[in-house]
């Protein structure tokens, strides 16, 4: 279990094609993991996921712990059985949600602000659902993920915001090390799932490198880069990814957390990243925004592929009479049925779930077909 094989290493860059053996099946990398926050990729059925080409989904520990509860899910056979998804699942540790949702500040009643409190033992936080107090520790984060029974579990880390000072980031890096050791101990107790350590270090090169060296020393089968895409510029994301991929063990798959714009995926694959997750394609769809191939001025280039793309919002009035579909060559069901932009706009305006569903399918298909294009180029050593 958890064997990683490099099937092809590009001669042009650090990009590679590989496979990871997981308890619920084999995943071919580079891979994109759609986010199924509460155990469903919003509006999609399992058939939709399979048709798009999804091999592994991500579920959020924080949300599932609060509702319906990890113990309930364990009782009903684990998350795969509960949601009837027989392919791999990765769960995050919940740390990111605890720290990032409004920087841990929650307001339930007027003038009642509560902020998450970080200590060495763990984090005291307040549920965004009902304001109830909870205490999360590295051990507890692992226990919850064991109850969910996911294929890949993430270590509980401290993820400081992009605005954090060097001193704050240095402390977070040190604490993340110590917390990883505790996660590892807990993971070895019974279940022994693939536990993934996370590199922190913000925008500080020496801290990132130190954190990566620590990751290399662990026996973890996958190594993750966290704390990117937390509000910094694209240039900074690339810079940090380059520093980390320069130090991280190349024999293990590397997971860049939370990065998902097409151009960011393409550049990161070139730097040797193998795994991605991001809420963008699904979240944008819910706001009427789609990614389409385009030659129009202002379209964005994607490294290594021969097309550009644009992000458009179908709620704009200019699409009111537009009878064209999004992309005639796209294989997704929205484009295959040639639903017009006018009709899609109407569905979105009426808040018909069908509209969001179709846009979600299209955006994910866009990402999956981009990765398929990139893989072909890696195989031909032209990437
Ligand atoms: Zn489409």
Coordinates of C-alpha atoms and ligand atoms in Angstrom, one line a residue:
X1 CA 0.0 0.0 0.0
X2 CA 1.0 3.6 -0.6
X3 CA 3.6 2.7 -3.2
X4 CA 4.4 5.6 -5.6
X5 CA 5.8 4.7 -9.0
X6 CA 7.1 7.3 -11.5
X7 CA 5.9 6.0 -14.9
X8 CA 7.5 8.8 -16.9
X9 CA 9.9 11.6 -16.0
X10 CA 10.0 14.4 -18.5
X11 CA 13.4 15.2 -19.9
X12 CA 12.4 18.9 -20.1
X13 CA 11.4 19.7 -16.5
X14 CA 10.6 18.2 -13.1
X15 CA 7.1 17.2 -14.4
X16 CA 6.3 13.5 -14.2
X17 CA 3.5 11.0 -14.5
X18 CA 3.1 8.5 -11.7
X19 CA 0.8 6.2 -9.8
X20 CA 0.0 6.1 -6.1
X21 CA -1.5 2.9 -4.7
X22 CA -4.1 3.6 -2.1
X23 CA -6.5 1.4 -0.1
X24 CA -9.4 2.3 -2.4
X25 CA -7.6 2.1 -5.7
X26 CA -4.8 3.5 -7.8
X27 CA -4.5 7.2 -8.6
X28 CA -2.6 8.4 -11.6
X29 CA -0.7 11.7 -11.1
X30 CA -0.7 14.6 -11.7
X31 CA -4.1 14.6 -10.2
X32 CA -6.8 17.1 -9.3
X33 CA -9.0 16.4 -6.2
X34 CA -12.3 18.1 -6.3
X35 CA -13.5 19.3 -2.9
X36 CA -16.5 17.5 -1.4
X37 CA -16.7 19.6 1.8
X38 CA -19.5 17.7 3.6
X39 CA -19.2 14.4 1.7
X40 CA -20.5 15.5 -1.7
X41 CA -19.0 17.6 -4.5
X42 CA -21.8 20.1 -4.5
X43 CA -24.6 19.2 -7.0
X44 CA -22.7 16.3 -8.6
X45 CA -23.7 12.6 -8.5
X46 CA -21.1 9.8 -8.4
X47 CA -21.8 9.2 -12.1
X48 CA -20.9 12.8 -12.9
X49 CA -17.6 12.4 -11.0
X50 CA -16.7 9.3 -12.9
X51 CA -17.6 10.8 -16.2
X52 CA -15.4 13.8 -15.5
X53 CA -12.5 11.5 -14.7
X54 CA -12.3 12.1 -11.0
X55 CA -10.1 9.5 -9.3
X56 CA -10.0 10.9 -5.7
X57 CA -12.0 13.5 -3.8
X58 CA -11.2 15.6 -0.8
X59 CA -13.5 15.8 2.2
X60 CA -13.3 18.4 5.0
X61 CA -12.7 16.9 8.5
X62 CA -13.9 20.1 10.2
X63 CA -17.3 20.1 8.6
X64 CA -17.9 16.3 8.9
X65 CA -16.8 16.4 12.5
X66 CA -19.4 19.0 13.3
X67 CA -22.1 17.4 11.2
X68 CA -23.1 14.6 11.0
X69 CA -20.2 13.7 13.2
X70 CA -17.3 11.4 12.6
X71 CA -18.6 8.8 15.1
X72 CA -21.9 8.5 13.2
X73 CA -20.0 8.0 10.0
X74 CA -17.8 5.3 11.6
X75 CA -20.9 3.6 12.9
X76 CA -22.4 3.6 9.4
X77 CA -19.3 2.0 7.8
X78 CA -16.8 4.9 7.2
X79 CA -17.0 7.7 4.7
X80 CA -16.6 5.7 1.5
X81 CA -19.5 3.5 2.5
X82 CA -21.6 6.4 3.8
X83 CA -21.3 8.4 0.6
X84 CA -21.1 5.3 -1.7
X85 CA -17.9 6.4 -3.3
X86 CA -15.6 3.4 -3.8
X87 CA -12.6 5.3 -4.9
X88 CA -9.9 7.0 -2.7
X89 CA -10.7 9.9 -0.4
X90 CA -8.3 12.4 1.2
X91 CA -9.4 14.2 4.3
X92 CA -7.8 17.5 5.5
X93 CA -7.0 17.8 9.2
X94 CA -9.6 20.6 9.8
X95 CA -6.8 23.0 10.9
X96 CA -7.1 25.2 7.9
X97 CA -10.9 25.8 8.5
X98 CA -10.3 26.3 12.2
X99 CA -7.7 29.0 11.5
X100 CA -8.9 30.5 8.3
X101 CA -12.6 30.9 8.5
X102 CA -12.6 34.6 9.3
X103 CA -9.2 34.1 11.0
X104 CA -11.0 32.0 13.5
X105 CA -13.3 34.8 14.5
X106 CA -17.0 33.9 14.6
X107 CA -20.0 36.1 15.3
X108 CA -23.2 34.5 16.4
X109 CA -25.1 37.4 18.1
X110 CA -24.4 41.1 17.8
X111 CA -21.3 42.1 19.6
X112 CA -20.4 38.5 20.3
X113 CA -17.1 37.9 18.6
X114 CA -15.2 34.7 19.4
X115 CA -11.7 34.0 18.2
X116 CA -10.0 30.6 18.0
X117 CA -7.2 30.3 20.6
X118 CA -4.0 28.4 19.8
X119 CA -2.0 26.7 22.5
X120 CA 0.7 24.0 22.5
X121 CA -1.9 21.3 23.3
X122 CA -4.3 22.3 20.6
X123 CA -6.8 24.9 19.4
X124 CA -10.0 26.1 21.1
X125 CA -12.5 27.2 18.6
X126 CA -16.2 27.8 18.1
X127 CA -18.4 26.0 15.6
X128 CA -19.6 28.2 12.8
X129 CA -23.0 26.3 13.0
X130 CA -24.1 27.0 16.6
X131 CA -21.2 28.8 18.4
X132 CA -20.4 25.8 20.6
X133 CA -16.9 25.5 22.0
X134 CA -14.7 22.7 20.7
X135 CA -11.1 21.8 21.4
X136 CA -9.0 20.2 18.6
X137 CA -5.7 18.6 19.2
X138 CA -3.3 16.8 16.8
X139 CA -4.4 13.5 18.3
X140 CA -8.0 14.3 17.9
X141 CA -7.6 15.4 14.3
X142 CA -6.1 12.0 13.5
X143 CA -8.7 10.1 15.5
X144 CA -11.5 11.8 13.6
X145 CA -9.8 11.0 10.3
X146 CA -9.5 7.4 11.4
X147 CA -13.2 7.3 12.1
X148 CA -13.8 8.7 8.6
X149 CA -11.5 6.0 7.3
X150 CA -10.1 8.0 4.5
X151 CA -7.2 6.8 2.3
X152 CA -5.0 9.8 2.9
X153 CA -5.0 11.8 6.2
X154 CA -3.4 15.1 6.8
X155 CA -1.4 16.2 9.8
X156 CA -2.8 18.9 12.0
X157 CA -0.8 22.0 11.3
X158 CA -0.7 25.7 12.2
X159 CA -1.4 27.7 9.0
X160 CA -0.6 31.4 9.7
X161 CA -2.2 34.0 7.3
X162 CA -0.2 35.7 4.6
X163 CA 0.1 38.8 6.7
X164 CA 1.9 37.0 9.6
X165 CA 5.3 38.3 10.7
X166 CA 8.5 36.3 10.4
X167 CA 8.5 35.6 14.1
X168 CA 4.9 34.3 14.0
X169 CA 5.7 32.1 11.0
X170 CA 8.8 30.7 12.6
X171 CA 6.8 29.7 15.7
X172 CA 4.1 28.1 13.5
X173 CA 6.8 26.1 11.6
X174 CA 8.2 24.8 14.9
X175 CA 4.8 24.0 16.3
X176 CA 3.8 22.2 13.1
X177 CA 6.9 20.0 13.6
X178 CA 6.0 19.2 17.1
X179 CA 2.3 18.6 16.2
X180 CA 3.4 16.3 13.4
X181 CA 5.2 14.0 15.8
X182 CA 2.1 13.8 17.9
X183 CA 0.0 13.0 14.8
X184 CA 2.5 10.3 13.8
X185 CA 2.3 8.7 17.2
X186 CA -1.5 8.7 17.2
X187 CA -1.6 7.3 13.6
X188 CA 0.7 4.4 14.6
X189 CA -1.7 3.4 17.4
X190 CA -4.2 1.5 15.3
X191 CA -5.3 2.5 11.9
X192 CA -2.0 3.4 10.1
X193 CA -3.3 5.4 7.2
X194 CA -1.0 7.4 5.0
X195 CA -0.3 10.4 7.2
X196 CA 0.9 13.5 5.2
X197 CA 3.1 16.1 6.9
X198 CA 2.6 19.7 5.7
X199 CA 5.4 22.3 5.0
X200 CA 4.8 25.7 6.4
X201 CA 7.1 28.8 6.4
X202 CA 5.1 31.5 4.7
X203 CA 7.1 33.7 2.3
X204 CA 10.4 33.1 4.1
X205 CA 12.9 31.0 2.1
X206 CA 15.0 29.6 5.0
X207 CA 11.9 28.7 7.0
X208 CA 10.4 26.9 4.0
X209 CA 13.6 25.0 3.3
X210 CA 13.9 24.1 7.0
X211 CA 10.3 22.8 7.0
X212 CA 10.9 20.8 3.8
X213 CA 14.0 19.2 5.2
X214 CA 12.0 18.1 8.2
X215 CA 9.4 16.5 5.8
X216 CA 12.1 14.7 4.0
X217 CA 13.3 13.1 7.3
X218 CA 9.8 11.6 7.9
X219 CA 8.8 8.2 6.4
X220 CA 5.6 9.8 5.0
X221 CA 4.5 8.4 1.6
X222 CA 3.3 11.9 0.4
X223 CA 4.7 15.3 1.2
X224 CA 2.4 18.5 1.2
X225 CA 3.1 22.2 0.8
X226 CA 0.6 24.2 2.8
X227 CA 0.2 27.8 3.6
X228 CA 0.1 28.9 0.0
X229 CA -3.0 30.5 -1.6
X230 CA -3.8 32.1 1.7
X231 CA -3.9 35.6 0.3
X232 CA -0.5 36.1 -1.2
X233 CA 0.2 37.1 -4.9
X234 CA 0.6 34.6 -7.7
X235 CA 4.3 35.5 -8.0
X236 CA 4.8 34.5 -4.3
X237 CA 2.9 31.2 -4.8
X238 CA 5.3 30.3 -7.6
X239 CA 8.3 31.4 -5.7
X240 CA 7.4 29.4 -2.6
X241 CA 6.5 26.3 -4.7
X242 CA 9.9 26.5 -6.4
X243 CA 11.8 26.8 -3.1
X244 CA 9.9 23.8 -1.7
X245 CA 10.1 21.5 -4.8
X246 CA 13.8 22.3 -4.9
X247 CA 14.3 20.7 -1.4
X248 CA 11.5 18.1 -1.1
X249 CA 12.3 14.4 -1.8
X250 CA 11.6 13.9 -5.6
X251 CA 10.9 10.2 -5.0
X252 CA 7.7 10.9 -3.2
X253 CA 4.5 12.5 -4.6
X254 CA 4.2 16.2 -3.8
X255 CA 0.8 17.8 -2.9
X256 CA 0.3 21.6 -3.3
X257 CA -2.6 22.4 -1.2
X258 CA -5.4 24.8 -2.2
X259 CA -4.0 25.9 -5.6
X260 CA -6.4 25.6 -8.6
X261 CA -6.3 28.3 -11.3
X262 CA -5.5 26.6 -14.6
X263 CA -2.3 28.6 -15.1
X264 CA -1.2 27.8 -11.5
X265 CA -1.7 24.0 -12.0
X266 CA 0.2 24.1 -15.3
X267 CA 3.2 25.9 -13.8
X268 CA 3.3 23.8 -10.6
X269 CA 3.2 20.5 -12.6
X270 CA 6.3 21.8 -14.4
X271 CA 8.0 22.3 -11.0
X272 CA 7.2 18.7 -10.0
X273 CA 3.9 18.9 -8.2
X274 CA 1.8 15.8 -8.4
X275 CA -1.4 16.5 -6.5
X276 CA -3.8 19.5 -6.3
X277 CA -7.1 20.3 -4.6
X278 CA -9.1 23.6 -4.8
X279 CA -12.6 24.8 -4.3
X280 CA -12.3 27.2 -7.2
X281 CA -13.9 25.3 -10.2
X282 CA -16.9 24.3 -8.0
X283 CA -17.2 27.5 -6.0
X284 CA -16.9 29.8 -9.1
X285 CA -19.6 27.7 -10.8
X286 CA -22.0 28.4 -8.0
X287 CA -21.5 32.1 -8.6
X288 CA -22.2 31.8 -12.4
X289 CA -18.5 31.9 -13.4
X290 CA -17.0 29.5 -15.9
X291 CA -13.6 28.9 -17.5
X292 CA -13.7 28.8 -21.3
X293 CA -11.1 28.4 -24.0
X294 CA -10.7 31.8 -25.8
X295 CA -8.8 33.8 -28.4
X296 CA -10.3 37.1 -27.3
X297 CA -7.9 39.9 -26.2
X298 CA -7.1 39.6 -22.5
X299 CA -7.3 35.8 -22.4
X300 CA -4.8 34.2 -20.1
X301 CA -2.1 31.9 -21.3
X302 CA -1.5 28.5 -19.6
X303 CA 2.1 27.4 -19.6
X304 CA 2.8 24.6 -22.1
X305 CA -0.7 24.2 -23.7
X306 CA -1.7 25.6 -27.1
X307 CA -4.8 27.5 -26.0
X308 CA -5.7 30.5 -23.8
X309 CA -8.7 30.8 -21.5
X310 CA -11.0 33.4 -20.0
X311 CA -13.1 33.5 -16.9
X312 CA -16.6 34.8 -17.7
X313 CA -19.6 35.4 -15.6
X314 CA -22.9 34.3 -17.2
X315 CA -25.0 36.6 -15.1
X316 CA -23.8 39.5 -17.2
X317 CA -26.6 41.0 -19.2
X318 CA -24.6 40.7 -22.5
X319 CA -25.4 37.0 -22.5
X320 CA -29.2 37.5 -22.4
X321 CA -29.6 36.8 -26.1
X322 CA -26.5 34.7 -26.6
X323 CA -27.5 31.4 -28.3
X324 CA -24.0 29.9 -28.3
X325 CA -22.9 27.3 -25.8
X326 CA -19.7 27.6 -23.8
X327 CA -17.3 25.6 -26.0
X328 CA -18.5 23.4 -28.9
X329 CA -15.4 21.2 -28.5
X330 CA -15.8 20.6 -24.8
X331 CA -16.9 17.0 -23.9
X332 CA -19.0 18.0 -20.8
X333 CA -22.7 17.4 -20.9
X334 CA -23.5 21.1 -20.8
X335 CA -21.5 21.8 -24.0
X336 CA -22.6 18.5 -25.6
X337 CA -26.3 19.4 -25.2
X338 CA -25.4 22.8 -26.5
X339 CA -27.2 24.6 -23.7
X340 CA -27.1 28.3 -24.7
X341 CA -25.5 31.0 -22.6
X342 CA -28.9 32.7 -22.5
X343 CA -30.6 29.7 -21.0
X344 CA -27.7 29.1 -18.5
X345 CA -28.0 32.8 -17.5
X346 CA -31.7 32.4 -17.0
X347 CA -31.3 29.2 -14.8
X348 CA -28.7 31.1 -12.7
X349 CA -31.0 34.1 -12.3
X350 CA -33.8 31.8 -11.3
X351 CA -31.5 30.0 -8.9
X352 CA -32.4 26.7 -10.5
X353 CA -30.0 24.0 -9.2
X354 CA -29.6 22.7 -12.7
X355 CA -27.7 25.8 -13.7
X356 CA -25.1 25.4 -11.0
X357 CA -24.9 21.7 -11.6
X358 CA -24.1 22.2 -15.3
X359 CA -21.5 24.9 -14.7
X360 CA -19.8 22.7 -12.0
X361 CA -19.5 19.8 -14.5
X362 CA -18.1 22.2 -17.1
X363 CA -15.5 23.8 -14.9
X364 CA -14.2 20.5 -13.5
X365 CA -14.1 19.0 -17.0
X366 CA -12.0 22.0 -18.0
X367 CA -9.5 21.3 -15.3
X368 CA -9.4 17.5 -15.9
X369 CA -8.9 18.0 -19.7
X370 CA -6.1 20.5 -19.0
X371 CA -4.3 17.9 -16.9
X372 CA -4.9 15.2 -19.6
X373 CA -3.3 17.6 -22.2
X374 CA -0.4 18.2 -19.9
X375 CA 0.1 14.5 -19.3
X376 CA 0.2 13.8 -23.0
X377 CA 2.9 16.5 -23.3
X378 CA 4.9 15.0 -20.4
X379 CA 4.8 11.6 -22.1
X380 CA 6.2 13.2 -25.3
X381 CA 8.9 15.0 -23.3
X382 CA 7.5 18.3 -24.5
X383 CA 6.6 19.7 -21.1
Ligands
LIG1 ZN1 -18.2 22.1 -21.2

